[in-house]
Coordinates of C-alpha atoms and ligand atoms in Angstrom, one line a residue:
X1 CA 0.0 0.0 0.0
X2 CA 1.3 3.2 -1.0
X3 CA 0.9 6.1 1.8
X4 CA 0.4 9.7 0.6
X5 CA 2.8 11.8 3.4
X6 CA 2.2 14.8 1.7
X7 CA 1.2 18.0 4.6
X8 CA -2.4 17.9 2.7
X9 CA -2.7 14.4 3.9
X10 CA 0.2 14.5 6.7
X11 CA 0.7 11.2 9.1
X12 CA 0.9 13.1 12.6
X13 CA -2.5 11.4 12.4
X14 CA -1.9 7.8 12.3
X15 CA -0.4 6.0 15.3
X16 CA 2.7 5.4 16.5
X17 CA 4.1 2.1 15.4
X18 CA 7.2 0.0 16.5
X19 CA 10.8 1.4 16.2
X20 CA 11.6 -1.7 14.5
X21 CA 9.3 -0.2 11.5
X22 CA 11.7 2.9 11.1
X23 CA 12.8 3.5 7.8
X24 CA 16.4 4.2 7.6
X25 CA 18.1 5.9 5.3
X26 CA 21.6 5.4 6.5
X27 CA 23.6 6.0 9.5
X28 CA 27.0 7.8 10.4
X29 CA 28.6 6.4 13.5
X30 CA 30.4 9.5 14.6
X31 CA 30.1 13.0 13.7
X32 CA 31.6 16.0 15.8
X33 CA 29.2 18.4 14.0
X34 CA 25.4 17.3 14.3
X35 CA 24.9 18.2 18.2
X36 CA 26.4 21.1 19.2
X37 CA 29.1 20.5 21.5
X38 CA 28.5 16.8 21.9
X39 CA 30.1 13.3 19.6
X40 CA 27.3 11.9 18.2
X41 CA 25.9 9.4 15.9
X42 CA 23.7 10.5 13.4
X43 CA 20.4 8.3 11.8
X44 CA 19.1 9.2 8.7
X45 CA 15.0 8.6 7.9
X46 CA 14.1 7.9 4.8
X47 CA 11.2 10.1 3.4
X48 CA 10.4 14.1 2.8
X49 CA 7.2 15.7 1.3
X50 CA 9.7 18.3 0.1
X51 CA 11.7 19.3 -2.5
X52 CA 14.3 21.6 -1.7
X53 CA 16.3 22.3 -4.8
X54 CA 19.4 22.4 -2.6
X55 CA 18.7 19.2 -1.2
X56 CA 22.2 17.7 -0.2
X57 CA 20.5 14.2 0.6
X58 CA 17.3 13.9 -2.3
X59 CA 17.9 10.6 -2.5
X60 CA 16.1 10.8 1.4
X61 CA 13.1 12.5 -0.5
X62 CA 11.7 9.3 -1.2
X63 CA 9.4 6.8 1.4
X64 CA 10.8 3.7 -0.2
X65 CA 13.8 2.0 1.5
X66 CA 16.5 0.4 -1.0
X67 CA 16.6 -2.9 -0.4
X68 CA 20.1 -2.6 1.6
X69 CA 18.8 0.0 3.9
X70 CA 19.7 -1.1 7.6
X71 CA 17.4 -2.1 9.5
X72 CA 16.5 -0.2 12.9
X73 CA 17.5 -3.8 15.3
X74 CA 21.2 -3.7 13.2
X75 CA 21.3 0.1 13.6
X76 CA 20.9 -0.3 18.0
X77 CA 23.0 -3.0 18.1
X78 CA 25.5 -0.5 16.3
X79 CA 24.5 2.3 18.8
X80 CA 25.1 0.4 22.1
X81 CA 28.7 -0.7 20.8
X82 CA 29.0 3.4 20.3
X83 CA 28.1 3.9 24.3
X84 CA 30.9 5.2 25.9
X85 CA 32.8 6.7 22.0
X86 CA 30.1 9.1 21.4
X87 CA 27.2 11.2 23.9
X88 CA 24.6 11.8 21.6
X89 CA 21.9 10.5 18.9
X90 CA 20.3 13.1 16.3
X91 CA 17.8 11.4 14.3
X92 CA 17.8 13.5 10.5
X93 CA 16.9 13.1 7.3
X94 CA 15.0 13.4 5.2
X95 CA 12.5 14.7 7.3
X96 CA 12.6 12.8 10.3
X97 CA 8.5 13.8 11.6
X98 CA 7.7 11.9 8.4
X99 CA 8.3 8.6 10.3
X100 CA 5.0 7.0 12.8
X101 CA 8.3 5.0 13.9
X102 CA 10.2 7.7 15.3
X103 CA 9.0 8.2 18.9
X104 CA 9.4 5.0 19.4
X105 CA 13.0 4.4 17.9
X106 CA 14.2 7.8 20.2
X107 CA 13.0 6.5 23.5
X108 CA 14.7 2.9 22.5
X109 CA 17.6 5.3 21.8
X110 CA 16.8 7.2 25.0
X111 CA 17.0 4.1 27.2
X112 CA 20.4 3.2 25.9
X113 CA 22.0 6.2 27.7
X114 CA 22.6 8.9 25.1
X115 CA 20.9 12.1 24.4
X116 CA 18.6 13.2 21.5
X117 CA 18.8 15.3 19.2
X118 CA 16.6 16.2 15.8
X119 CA 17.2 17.8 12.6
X120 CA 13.9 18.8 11.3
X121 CA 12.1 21.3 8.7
X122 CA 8.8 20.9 10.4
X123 CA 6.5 19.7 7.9
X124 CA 4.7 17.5 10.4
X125 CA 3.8 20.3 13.1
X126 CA 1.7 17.6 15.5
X127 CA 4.2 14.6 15.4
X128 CA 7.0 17.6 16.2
X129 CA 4.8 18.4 19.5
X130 CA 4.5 14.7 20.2
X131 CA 8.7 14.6 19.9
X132 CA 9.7 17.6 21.6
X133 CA 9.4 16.4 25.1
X134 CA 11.7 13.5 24.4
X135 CA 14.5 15.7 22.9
X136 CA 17.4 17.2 24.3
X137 CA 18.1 19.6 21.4
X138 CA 16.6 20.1 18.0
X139 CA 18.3 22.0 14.9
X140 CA 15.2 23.7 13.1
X141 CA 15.6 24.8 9.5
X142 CA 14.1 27.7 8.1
X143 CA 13.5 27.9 4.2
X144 CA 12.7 31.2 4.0
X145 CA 10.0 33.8 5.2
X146 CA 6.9 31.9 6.0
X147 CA 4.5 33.1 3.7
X148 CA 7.6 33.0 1.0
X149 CA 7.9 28.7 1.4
X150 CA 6.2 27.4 -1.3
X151 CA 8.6 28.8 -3.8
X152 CA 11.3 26.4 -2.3
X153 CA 9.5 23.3 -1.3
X154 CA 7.2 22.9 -3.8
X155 CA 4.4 22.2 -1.6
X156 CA 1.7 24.5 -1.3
X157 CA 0.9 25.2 2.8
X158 CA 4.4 24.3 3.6
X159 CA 5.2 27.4 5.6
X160 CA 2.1 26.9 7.9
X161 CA 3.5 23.7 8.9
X162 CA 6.7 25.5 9.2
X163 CA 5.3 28.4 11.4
X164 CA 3.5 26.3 13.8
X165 CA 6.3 24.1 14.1
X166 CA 8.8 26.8 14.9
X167 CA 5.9 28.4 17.5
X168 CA 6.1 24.6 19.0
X169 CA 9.6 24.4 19.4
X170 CA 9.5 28.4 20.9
X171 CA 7.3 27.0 23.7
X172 CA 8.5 24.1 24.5
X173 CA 11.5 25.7 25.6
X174 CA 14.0 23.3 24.5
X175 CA 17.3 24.0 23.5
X176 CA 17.6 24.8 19.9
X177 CA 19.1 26.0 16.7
X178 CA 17.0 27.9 13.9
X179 CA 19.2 27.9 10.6
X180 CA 18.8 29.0 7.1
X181 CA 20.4 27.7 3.9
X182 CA 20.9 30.6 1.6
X183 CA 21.6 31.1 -1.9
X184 CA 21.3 34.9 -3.8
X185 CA 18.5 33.1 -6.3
X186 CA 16.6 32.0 -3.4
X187 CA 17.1 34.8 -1.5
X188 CA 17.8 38.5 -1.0
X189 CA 19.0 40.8 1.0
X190 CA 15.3 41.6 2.4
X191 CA 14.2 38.3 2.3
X192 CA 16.5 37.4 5.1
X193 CA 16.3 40.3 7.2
X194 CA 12.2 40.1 7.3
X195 CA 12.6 36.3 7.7
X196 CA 15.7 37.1 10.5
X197 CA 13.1 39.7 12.1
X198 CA 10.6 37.6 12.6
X199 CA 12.1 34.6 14.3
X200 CA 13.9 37.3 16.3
X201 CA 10.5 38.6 18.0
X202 CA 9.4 35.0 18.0
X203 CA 11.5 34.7 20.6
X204 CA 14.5 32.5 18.8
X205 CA 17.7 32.8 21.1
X206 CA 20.3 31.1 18.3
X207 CA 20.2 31.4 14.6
X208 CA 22.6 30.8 12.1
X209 CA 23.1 31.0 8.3
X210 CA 24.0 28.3 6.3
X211 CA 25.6 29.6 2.6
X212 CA 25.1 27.3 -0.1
X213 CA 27.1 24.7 -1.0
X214 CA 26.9 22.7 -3.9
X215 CA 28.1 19.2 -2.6
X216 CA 25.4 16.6 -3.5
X217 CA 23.1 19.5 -4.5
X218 CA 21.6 18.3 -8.4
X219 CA 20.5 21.8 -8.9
X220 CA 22.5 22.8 -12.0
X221 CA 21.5 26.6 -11.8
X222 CA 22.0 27.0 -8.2
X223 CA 25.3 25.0 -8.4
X224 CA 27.1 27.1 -11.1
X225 CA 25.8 30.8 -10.1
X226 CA 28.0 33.4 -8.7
X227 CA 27.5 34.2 -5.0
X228 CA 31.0 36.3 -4.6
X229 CA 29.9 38.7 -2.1
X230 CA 27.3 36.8 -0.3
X231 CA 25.2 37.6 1.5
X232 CA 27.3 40.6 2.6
X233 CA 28.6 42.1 5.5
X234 CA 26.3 45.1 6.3
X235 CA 23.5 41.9 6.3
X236 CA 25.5 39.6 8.9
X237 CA 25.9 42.6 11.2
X238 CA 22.3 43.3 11.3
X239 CA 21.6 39.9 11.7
X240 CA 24.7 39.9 14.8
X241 CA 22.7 42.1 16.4
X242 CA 19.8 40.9 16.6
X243 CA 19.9 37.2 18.4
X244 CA 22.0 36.6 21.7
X245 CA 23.9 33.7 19.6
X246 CA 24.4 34.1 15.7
X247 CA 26.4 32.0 13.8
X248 CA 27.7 32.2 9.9
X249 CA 28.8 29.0 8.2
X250 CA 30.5 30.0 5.1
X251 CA 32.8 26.7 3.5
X252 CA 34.2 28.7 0.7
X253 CA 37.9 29.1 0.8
X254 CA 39.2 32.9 1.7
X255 CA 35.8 33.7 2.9
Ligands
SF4_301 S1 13.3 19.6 3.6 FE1 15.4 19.0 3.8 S2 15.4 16.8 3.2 FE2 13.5 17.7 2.5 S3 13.9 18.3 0.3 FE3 14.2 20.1 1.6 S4 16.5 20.1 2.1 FE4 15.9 18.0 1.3

């Protein structure tokens, strides 16, 4: 049976199921850079109702696991011989909400000793409020201005879901990290000052900006335009001042 995941017909609605049902995308047993501060392992799900033309994993965009996708029993067996090597597990994606399997895989996760963390977009706003009490941290990312979403998903309604995920995460009070990928066709100057404005007086503590990169992004536009100069540095002082913690990643050499 095929399952439409799509936010017009979104799965926060169906029940949770076992973590053994988790669809898994892949896994990386150690990463210094996926939980702030902490070693962690990181576990990809399998499955997005987005598509991001920057997408650095699309071949996550689809529900169906390849048939050598590990399977979630392999995948804790892996995690408890981490215990001990790293302190943390961020479940990613893909879009990790997508999966009715995901509560349950965390708190397996949860009882083996490590902390949680989640990468999420937010297309599933209800399963998000069902996960945030079992997280430790969550890295949130922001497309672009809310009402502005559609333009880089593709999915129409997208940046409801967004909003009221982000308004979730603000009052749940957990620690966070909202973050924006940005590339000068996407967005402008303006763009990312209204959209840094408004998670500001949302009441985000820690933002960062992402600049494109073109590693696994299929995008052949994106990948070949010129973003010398980007996004400028009367726009990353503005956006210094505004949040008590801003962060710019910026890979390119010299930059
Ligand atoms: S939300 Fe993330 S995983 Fe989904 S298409 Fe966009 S960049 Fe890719």
């Amino acid at each position: 049976m095929s399952v439409n995941t799509s936010p017009n017909n979104p799965p926060d609605c169906r029940a949770e199921e076992s973590a053994d049902l988790l669809r898994i995308g892949g896994v990386t047993a150690f990463t210094a850079t996926d939980y702030p501060g902490l070693l962690s392992a990181v576990v990809f799900v399998q499955g997005c109702p987005w598509r991001c033309g920057y997408c650095h994993n699309p071949h996550l965009q689809s529900r169906a696991r390849s048939y050598n996708a590990p399977h979630w029993r392999s995948v804790r067996d892996l995690l408890k011989r981490r215990a001990g090597l790293v302190d943390a597990v961020v479940f990613s994606g893909g879009e990790p909400t997508i999966d009715p399997a995901l509560e349950a895989a965390i708190d397996d996760t949860r009882a083996l000793g490590f902390k949680i963390g989640v990468h999420s977009g937010g297309a599933y706003p209800r399963r998000l409020q069902r996960v945030l009490p079992r997280l430790d941290w969550i890295g949130f990312d922001v497309k672009a201005p809310f009402d502005a979403y559609d333009a880089i998903t593709g999915m129409p309604g997208s940046g409801r879901h967004a909003r009221d995920s982000a308004a979730a995460i603000l009052a749940s009070g957990i620690e966070h990290e909202f973050r924006t990928t940005i590339h000068p066709h996407l967005h402008d100057a303006q763009d990312v000052l209204a959209m840094a404005h408004a998670l500001a007086a949302m009441g985000v503590k820690n933002y960062a900006l992402q600049v494109f990169r073109t590693e696994g992004c299929a995008d052949a536009g994106l990948n070949s335009a010129d973003i010398t100069g980007y996004p400028g540095r009367d726009l990353v002082r503005q956006l210094t001042d505004l949040f008590p913690s801003f962060t710019l990643r910026d890979t390119r050499a010299g930059v």
